[in-house]
Amino acid sequence: MKQPMGTKTETENTSQPIRIIKESVLSVDNHTQTETCTVSPSYSKTLKTPKINNSKQERHEQPRHARENLREKTVKLNDPKETLIISSSILQMIRTRGLTKNTVVKTIRGANTLHIRHELENMDLKDFKTFFIQVGGNDASNKREPELVECEFVNMINIIRITTRGARIILAECPPRRDANVKIVNHIIGKVAESYDVECLQTVGSFIRQNGHLNSEQIWRDGIHLTDRGTATLLRLYDTLVKVIKEKSDTTTINLNNSHVGACFFCGEEGYNSRFCRHETKIQCWTCSKFGHKMKKMLVLIKLGHWQCMLCRNFSFGNNEQI
C-alpha cells in the first residue's frame, strides 16, 4: 500500500515501550486548567553529522578564520561526550572553554520543565553517562501547578533511563531569585530525587549571605540570572559530584575575568567591576564632589545616609561616624 506524500512511518521503533506523558493545556474560554495525556513511543534520535567540504576550491574560497572554525568543529564532533548540563538561561554565562572536553552545556532561554523534557526527547542521549538538570525557576515564577512540575521531572528521568544504560542523574535545586519563591519547586526536586533514586544537588545556601539576603555579587541585578561569580559557584558545586572543570583551570578565571580588579570604577567597592555594579553611573561624594575610582582604596565609598568617600571622612568637615 502506497503512503501519501508528506507522511512518515516508524517501523523500527514499534518494539519500544510506550510512555504516557502528561501535559498541561489551558482553556482560554473557561479560564480553567486541565490535563491531557499523549502517548508516544520512547526512542532516541541520532544527530546528523554535518557534511564538510574539504575540496581545494572550497578551502581557497573560505577565509582563514572560517577554515579554523570548521576544523575546530570537526575535532569537537570526534570528542566523546559523557556529561550533559541542561538548563534554562540561568547558566547562560558559562564559558565552555574552561570545562572538560567531554562536557556539553545546553541552555534554553525561558525554559521550564516542559521545555527541558521536550529537548531531552529530541536529543541523542545514549553516549552520556551523567546528566545535570538545572531547571524549575521559571516554573516557580509562572506559578505552574506543582503536580505538573513533578510529572515533568519524572518524565525526564524516564526518558534518560530508557535511552541510556545506568546513567547518573542529578537534579539541581533552583538558586534563589527575587521574583519568585523557589521553595516549592526545590521541595519537589528533593521529593522526586528520593522517590526515583536519583541525586539532588543543594544550591540555595551558596547564594545567600549570613543575614538571609541574596548575594548581590552572585545574582544579577534582575534578581534572576547568575553573574560570572555566581556561575563559577554553581560550577564548583557540580564539580564536587562530577569532574566538569579542567584540571589546570581555576573556576574563578573560567567565569570571572574581573577577579584582578581591585575596586569598581563606578562606586569604588571591591570584588566586581562596573559591569556588575548596581549603580548605572559613577556616584559622586556629597562632601568633596569627587567620583569613585580606584586609587589605593582612598576613595572607597561608604553609605552614611549619603555617599561619602573615605578621604572626606578623615577630615574635620567630613562625617566621622563609625560604621
mmCIF file of C-alpha atoms in Angstrom, residues 4-266:
data_model
loop_
_atom_site.group_PDB
_atom_site.id
_atom_site.type_symbol
_atom_site.label_atom_id
_atom_site.label_comp_id
_atom_site.label_asym_id
_atom_site.label_seq_id
_atom_site.Cartn_x
_atom_site.Cartn_y
_atom_site.Cartn_z
ATOM 1 C CA PRO A 4 0.683 9.510 0.525
ATOM 2 C CA MET A 5 3.384 12.074 0.110
ATOM 3 C CA GLY A 6 4.326 14.034 3.223
ATOM 4 C CA THR A 7 3.708 11.161 5.667
ATOM 5 C CA LYS A 8 6.229 9.022 7.517
ATOM 6 C CA THR A 9 6.040 5.583 9.052
ATOM 7 C CA GLU A 10 8.037 4.481 12.089
ATOM 8 C CA THR A 11 8.688 0.768 11.760
ATOM 9 C CA GLU A 12 11.952 0.478 13.609
ATOM 10 C CA ASN A 13 10.539 1.739 16.905
ATOM 11 C CA THR A 14 7.425 -0.405 17.266
ATOM 12 C CA SER A 15 9.111 -2.673 19.795
ATOM 13 C CA GLN A 16 9.957 0.180 22.133
ATOM 14 C CA PRO A 17 7.902 0.627 25.327
ATOM 15 C CA ILE A 18 5.168 3.215 25.482
ATOM 16 C CA ARG A 19 5.342 6.104 27.926
ATOM 17 C CA ILE A 20 2.463 8.342 28.931
ATOM 18 C CA ILE A 21 3.439 11.965 29.201
ATOM 19 C CA LYS A 22 1.193 14.407 30.999
ATOM 20 C CA GLU A 23 0.962 17.901 29.622
ATOM 21 C CA SER A 24 -0.952 20.938 30.776
ATOM 22 C CA VAL A 25 -3.487 22.617 28.498
ATOM 23 C CA LEU A 26 -5.019 25.961 29.382
ATOM 24 C CA SER A 27 -8.608 26.695 28.344
ATOM 25 C CA VAL A 28 -8.866 30.370 27.467
ATOM 26 C CA ASP A 29 -12.660 30.460 27.461
ATOM 27 C CA ASN A 30 -13.264 28.848 30.839
ATOM 28 C CA HIS A 31 -10.041 30.043 32.471
ATOM 29 C CA THR A 32 -9.522 26.578 33.863
ATOM 30 C CA GLN A 33 -6.550 24.253 33.681
ATOM 31 C CA THR A 34 -6.936 20.667 32.536
ATOM 32 C CA GLU A 35 -4.536 17.815 31.865
ATOM 33 C CA THR A 36 -4.302 15.661 28.779
ATOM 34 C CA CYS A 37 -2.226 12.541 28.238
ATOM 35 C CA THR A 38 -0.425 11.907 24.989
ATOM 36 C CA VAL A 39 1.049 8.519 24.175
ATOM 37 C CA SER A 40 4.361 8.447 22.338
ATOM 38 C CA PRO A 41 6.980 5.727 21.747
ATOM 39 C CA SER A 42 10.294 6.127 23.545
ATOM 40 C CA TYR A 43 13.246 6.246 21.226
ATOM 41 C CA SER A 44 16.408 8.247 20.739
ATOM 42 C CA LYS A 45 17.230 10.066 17.559
ATOM 43 C CA THR A 46 20.746 10.182 16.197
ATOM 44 C CA LEU A 47 22.293 13.519 15.408
ATOM 45 C CA LYS A 48 23.197 14.076 11.781
ATOM 46 C CA THR A 49 26.860 14.729 11.185
ATOM 47 C CA PRO A 50 27.289 17.921 9.170
ATOM 48 C CA LYS A 51 28.909 17.464 5.773
ATOM 49 C CA ILE A 52 32.310 19.065 5.498
ATOM 50 C CA ASN A 53 33.611 20.080 2.091
ATOM 51 C CA ASN A 54 37.364 19.556 2.029
ATOM 52 C CA SER A 55 37.920 20.359 -1.634
ATOM 53 C CA LYS A 56 40.790 22.684 -2.504
ATOM 54 C CA GLN A 57 38.406 25.110 -4.188
ATOM 55 C CA GLU A 58 36.261 25.351 -1.065
ATOM 56 C CA ARG A 59 39.282 25.898 1.181
ATOM 57 C CA HIS A 60 40.544 28.554 -1.172
ATOM 58 C CA GLU A 61 37.250 30.444 -1.170
ATOM 59 C CA GLN A 62 36.771 30.340 2.612
ATOM 60 C CA PRO A 63 38.613 32.901 4.747
ATOM 61 C CA ARG A 64 41.209 31.693 7.209
ATOM 62 C CA HIS A 65 39.099 32.148 10.348
ATOM 63 C CA ALA A 66 36.243 30.193 8.737
ATOM 64 C CA ARG A 67 38.559 27.263 7.982
ATOM 65 C CA GLU A 68 39.839 27.294 11.565
ATOM 66 C CA ASN A 69 36.294 27.261 12.951
ATOM 67 C CA LEU A 70 35.431 24.391 10.615
ATOM 68 C CA ARG A 71 38.475 22.436 11.775
ATOM 69 C CA GLU A 72 37.593 23.107 15.426
ATOM 70 C CA LYS A 73 34.035 21.833 14.914
ATOM 71 C CA THR A 74 35.370 18.664 13.299
ATOM 72 C CA VAL A 75 37.552 17.964 16.329
ATOM 73 C CA LYS A 76 34.668 18.576 18.713
ATOM 74 C CA LEU A 77 32.471 16.089 16.868
ATOM 75 C CA ASN A 78 35.047 13.372 17.463
ATOM 76 C CA ASP A 79 35.393 14.064 21.199
ATOM 77 C CA PRO A 80 33.438 11.636 23.393
ATOM 78 C CA LYS A 81 30.669 13.374 25.318
ATOM 79 C CA GLU A 82 29.897 11.967 28.749
ATOM 80 C CA THR A 83 28.360 14.786 30.822
ATOM 81 C CA LEU A 84 25.336 16.884 29.830
ATOM 82 C CA ILE A 85 24.391 20.076 31.675
ATOM 83 C CA ILE A 86 20.942 21.173 30.530
ATOM 84 C CA SER A 87 19.138 24.164 31.980
ATOM 85 C CA SER A 88 17.292 27.387 31.367
ATOM 86 C CA SER A 89 19.101 30.676 30.746
ATOM 87 C CA ILE A 90 20.319 30.759 34.350
ATOM 88 C CA LEU A 91 23.530 29.168 33.053
ATOM 89 C CA GLN A 92 23.903 31.468 30.062
ATOM 90 C CA MET A 93 27.189 32.866 31.429
ATOM 91 C CA ILE A 94 29.018 29.519 31.304
ATOM 92 C CA ARG A 95 32.113 29.610 29.114
ATOM 93 C CA THR A 96 32.723 26.114 27.877
ATOM 94 C CA ARG A 97 36.429 26.616 27.182
ATOM 95 C CA GLY A 98 37.075 26.176 30.903
ATOM 96 C CA LEU A 99 35.196 22.879 31.062
ATOM 97 C CA THR A 100 36.375 19.385 30.268
ATOM 98 C CA LYS A 101 36.106 18.250 26.645
ATOM 99 C CA ASN A 102 33.542 15.586 27.463
ATOM 100 C CA THR A 103 31.099 18.120 28.970
ATOM 101 C CA VAL A 104 28.214 19.526 26.920
ATOM 102 C CA VAL A 105 26.206 22.559 28.049
ATOM 103 C CA LYS A 106 22.695 23.125 26.678
ATOM 104 C CA THR A 107 20.846 26.271 27.763
ATOM 105 C CA ILE A 108 17.333 27.204 26.662
ATOM 106 C CA ARG A 109 16.190 30.750 27.284
ATOM 107 C CA GLY A 110 12.986 30.979 29.310
ATOM 108 C CA ALA A 111 12.676 27.199 29.561
ATOM 109 C CA ASN A 112 10.611 25.438 32.184
ATOM 110 C CA THR A 113 10.407 21.737 32.975
ATOM 111 C CA LEU A 114 8.145 21.100 29.966
ATOM 112 C CA HIS A 115 10.657 22.619 27.528
ATOM 113 C CA ILE A 116 13.569 20.710 29.038
ATOM 114 C CA ARG A 117 11.633 17.456 28.747
ATOM 115 C CA HIS A 118 10.915 18.132 25.058
ATOM 116 C CA GLU A 119 14.588 18.919 24.480
ATOM 117 C CA LEU A 120 15.691 15.654 26.083
ATOM 118 C CA GLU A 121 13.278 13.753 23.834
ATOM 119 C CA ASN A 122 14.828 15.264 20.710
ATOM 120 C CA MET A 123 18.470 14.772 21.715
ATOM 121 C CA ASP A 124 20.744 11.780 21.236
ATOM 122 C CA LEU A 125 21.449 10.784 24.835
ATOM 123 C CA LYS A 126 22.834 7.275 24.518
ATOM 124 C CA ASP A 127 26.507 8.285 24.913
ATOM 125 C CA PHE A 128 26.064 10.423 28.024
ATOM 126 C CA LYS A 129 26.859 8.959 31.425
ATOM 127 C CA THR A 130 25.944 11.910 33.670
ATOM 128 C CA PHE A 131 23.074 14.402 33.463
ATOM 129 C CA PHE A 132 22.809 17.680 35.379
ATOM 130 C CA ILE A 133 19.249 19.048 35.152
ATOM 131 C CA GLN A 134 19.063 22.678 36.290
ATOM 132 C CA VAL A 135 15.501 23.879 35.803
ATOM 133 C CA GLY A 136 12.469 24.980 37.791
ATOM 134 C CA GLY A 137 12.916 28.699 38.392
ATOM 135 C CA ASN A 138 10.618 29.675 35.522
ATOM 136 C CA ASP A 139 8.034 27.180 36.756
ATOM 137 C CA ALA A 140 8.078 28.974 40.104
ATOM 138 C CA SER A 141 7.830 32.456 38.569
ATOM 139 C CA ASN A 142 4.949 31.374 36.295
ATOM 140 C CA LYS A 143 3.238 29.615 39.227
ATOM 141 C CA ARG A 144 2.752 26.322 37.420
ATOM 142 C CA GLU A 145 0.875 23.597 39.218
ATOM 143 C CA PRO A 146 3.215 21.574 41.461
ATOM 144 C CA GLU A 147 1.690 18.322 40.163
ATOM 145 C CA LEU A 148 2.620 19.228 36.582
ATOM 146 C CA VAL A 149 6.152 20.213 37.577
ATOM 147 C CA GLU A 150 6.615 16.943 39.449
ATOM 148 C CA CYS A 151 5.256 14.997 36.468
ATOM 149 C CA GLU A 152 7.758 16.630 34.109
ATOM 150 C CA PHE A 153 10.697 15.778 36.365
ATOM 151 C CA VAL A 154 9.536 12.157 36.446
ATOM 152 C CA ASN A 155 9.244 12.129 32.645
ATOM 153 C CA MET A 156 12.802 13.462 32.315
ATOM 154 C CA ILE A 157 14.114 10.642 34.495
ATOM 155 C CA ASN A 158 12.187 8.046 32.478
ATOM 156 C CA ILE A 159 13.470 9.415 29.164
ATOM 157 C CA ILE A 160 17.074 9.246 30.336
ATOM 158 C CA ARG A 161 16.747 5.777 31.837
ATOM 159 C CA ILE A 162 15.074 4.330 28.747
ATOM 160 C CA THR A 163 17.616 5.864 26.373
ATOM 161 C CA THR A 164 20.808 5.247 28.385
ATOM 162 C CA ARG A 165 22.238 2.427 30.451
ATOM 163 C CA GLY A 166 22.704 3.229 34.111
ATOM 164 C CA ALA A 167 23.305 6.948 33.586
ATOM 165 C CA ARG A 168 23.833 9.143 36.621
ATOM 166 C CA ILE A 169 21.035 11.702 37.006
ATOM 167 C CA ILE A 170 21.499 14.789 39.185
ATOM 168 C CA LEU A 171 18.613 17.194 39.831
ATOM 169 C CA ALA A 172 19.990 20.558 40.945
ATOM 170 C CA GLU A 173 17.989 22.870 43.167
ATOM 171 C CA CYS A 174 16.947 26.264 41.810
ATOM 172 C CA PRO A 175 19.115 29.114 43.112
ATOM 173 C CA PRO A 176 17.103 31.781 44.962
ATOM 174 C CA ARG A 177 15.575 34.616 42.963
ATOM 175 C CA ARG A 178 13.756 37.845 43.800
ATOM 176 C CA ASP A 179 10.713 37.456 41.564
ATOM 177 C CA ALA A 180 9.532 34.095 42.913
ATOM 178 C CA ASN A 181 9.705 31.705 45.838
ATOM 179 C CA VAL A 182 11.565 28.586 44.755
ATOM 180 C CA LYS A 183 10.966 26.625 47.964
ATOM 181 C CA ILE A 184 8.049 24.652 46.496
ATOM 182 C CA VAL A 185 9.964 23.700 43.352
ATOM 183 C CA ASN A 186 13.034 22.717 45.360
ATOM 184 C CA HIS A 187 10.832 20.608 47.628
ATOM 185 C CA ILE A 188 9.504 18.831 44.521
ATOM 186 C CA ILE A 189 13.057 18.259 43.277
ATOM 187 C CA GLY A 190 14.071 16.685 46.574
ATOM 188 C CA LYS A 191 10.924 14.575 46.676
ATOM 189 C CA VAL A 192 11.374 13.240 43.126
ATOM 190 C CA ALA A 193 15.073 12.578 43.717
ATOM 191 C CA GLU A 194 14.308 10.494 46.791
ATOM 192 C CA SER A 195 11.383 8.625 45.226
ATOM 193 C CA TYR A 196 13.155 7.739 41.959
ATOM 194 C CA ASP A 197 16.626 7.087 43.368
ATOM 195 C CA VAL A 198 18.464 9.983 41.718
ATOM 196 C CA GLU A 199 20.758 12.577 43.252
ATOM 197 C CA CYS A 200 19.728 16.032 44.456
ATOM 198 C CA LEU A 201 22.275 18.850 44.475
ATOM 199 C CA GLN A 202 21.555 21.543 47.066
ATOM 200 C CA THR A 203 22.461 25.013 45.794
ATOM 201 C CA VAL A 204 20.421 27.564 47.771
ATOM 202 C CA GLY A 205 22.849 28.001 50.653
ATOM 203 C CA SER A 206 25.683 29.012 48.327
ATOM 204 C CA PHE A 207 23.832 32.116 47.097
ATOM 205 C CA ILE A 208 22.542 33.545 50.387
ATOM 206 C CA ARG A 209 24.513 35.679 52.828
ATOM 207 C CA GLN A 210 24.554 35.097 56.570
ATOM 208 C CA ASN A 211 21.902 37.800 57.058
ATOM 209 C CA GLY A 212 19.492 35.853 54.821
ATOM 210 C CA HIS A 213 19.708 38.223 51.840
ATOM 211 C CA LEU A 214 20.707 37.274 48.315
ATOM 212 C CA ASN A 215 24.376 37.611 47.497
ATOM 213 C CA SER A 216 24.462 40.583 45.123
ATOM 214 C CA GLU A 217 27.849 39.507 43.783
ATOM 215 C CA GLN A 218 26.392 36.201 42.570
ATOM 216 C CA ILE A 219 22.890 37.238 41.480
ATOM 217 C CA TRP A 220 22.414 39.665 38.593
ATOM 218 C CA ARG A 221 20.657 42.984 39.103
ATOM 219 C CA ASP A 222 17.443 41.494 37.713
ATOM 220 C CA GLY A 223 17.393 39.126 40.688
ATOM 221 C CA ILE A 224 17.050 36.109 38.384
ATOM 222 C CA HIS A 225 20.208 35.264 36.454
ATOM 223 C CA LEU A 226 23.638 34.470 37.823
ATOM 224 C CA THR A 227 26.666 36.690 37.396
ATOM 225 C CA ASP A 228 30.046 35.310 36.362
ATOM 226 C CA ARG A 229 30.866 34.791 40.025
ATOM 227 C CA GLY A 230 27.550 33.043 40.641
ATOM 228 C CA THR A 231 28.070 30.818 37.613
ATOM 229 C CA ALA A 232 31.513 29.880 38.919
ATOM 230 C CA THR A 233 29.943 28.997 42.270
ATOM 231 C CA LEU A 234 27.420 26.718 40.587
ATOM 232 C CA LEU A 235 30.155 25.065 38.533
ATOM 233 C CA ARG A 236 32.129 24.345 41.678
ATOM 234 C CA LEU A 237 29.066 22.630 43.132
ATOM 235 C CA TYR A 238 28.785 20.496 40.001
ATOM 236 C CA ASP A 239 32.473 19.693 40.196
ATOM 237 C CA THR A 240 32.098 18.257 43.699
ATOM 238 C CA LEU A 241 29.968 15.466 42.220
ATOM 239 C CA VAL A 242 31.370 15.038 38.699
ATOM 240 C CA LYS A 243 34.549 16.490 37.243
ATOM 241 C CA VAL A 244 33.406 19.178 34.804
ATOM 242 C CA ILE A 245 36.210 21.745 35.195
ATOM 243 C CA LYS A 246 39.599 21.383 33.571
ATOM 244 C CA GLU A 247 42.422 20.323 35.856
ATOM 245 C CA LYS A 248 44.659 23.326 35.215
ATOM 246 C CA SER A 249 41.922 25.967 35.146
ATOM 247 C CA ASP A 250 40.733 27.943 38.114
ATOM 248 C CA THR A 251 36.964 28.249 38.470
ATOM 249 C CA THR A 252 37.465 31.908 39.251
ATOM 250 C CA THR A 253 39.184 32.538 35.923
ATOM 251 C CA ILE A 254 36.622 30.491 33.999
ATOM 252 C CA ASN A 255 33.785 32.921 34.566
ATOM 253 C CA LEU A 256 35.469 35.833 36.346
ATOM 254 C CA ASN A 257 37.665 37.902 34.084
ATOM 255 C CA ASN A 258 37.341 40.726 36.585
ATOM 256 C CA SER A 259 38.878 38.867 39.537
ATOM 257 C CA HIS A 260 42.009 41.046 39.300
ATOM 258 C CA VAL A 261 40.004 44.273 39.611
ATOM 259 C CA GLY A 262 40.677 45.986 42.926
ATOM 260 C CA ALA A 263 37.582 48.164 43.023
ATOM 261 C CA CYS A 264 34.624 49.161 40.886
ATOM 262 C CA PHE A 265 35.064 52.228 38.673
ATOM 263 C CA PHE A 266 31.556 53.470 39.480
#
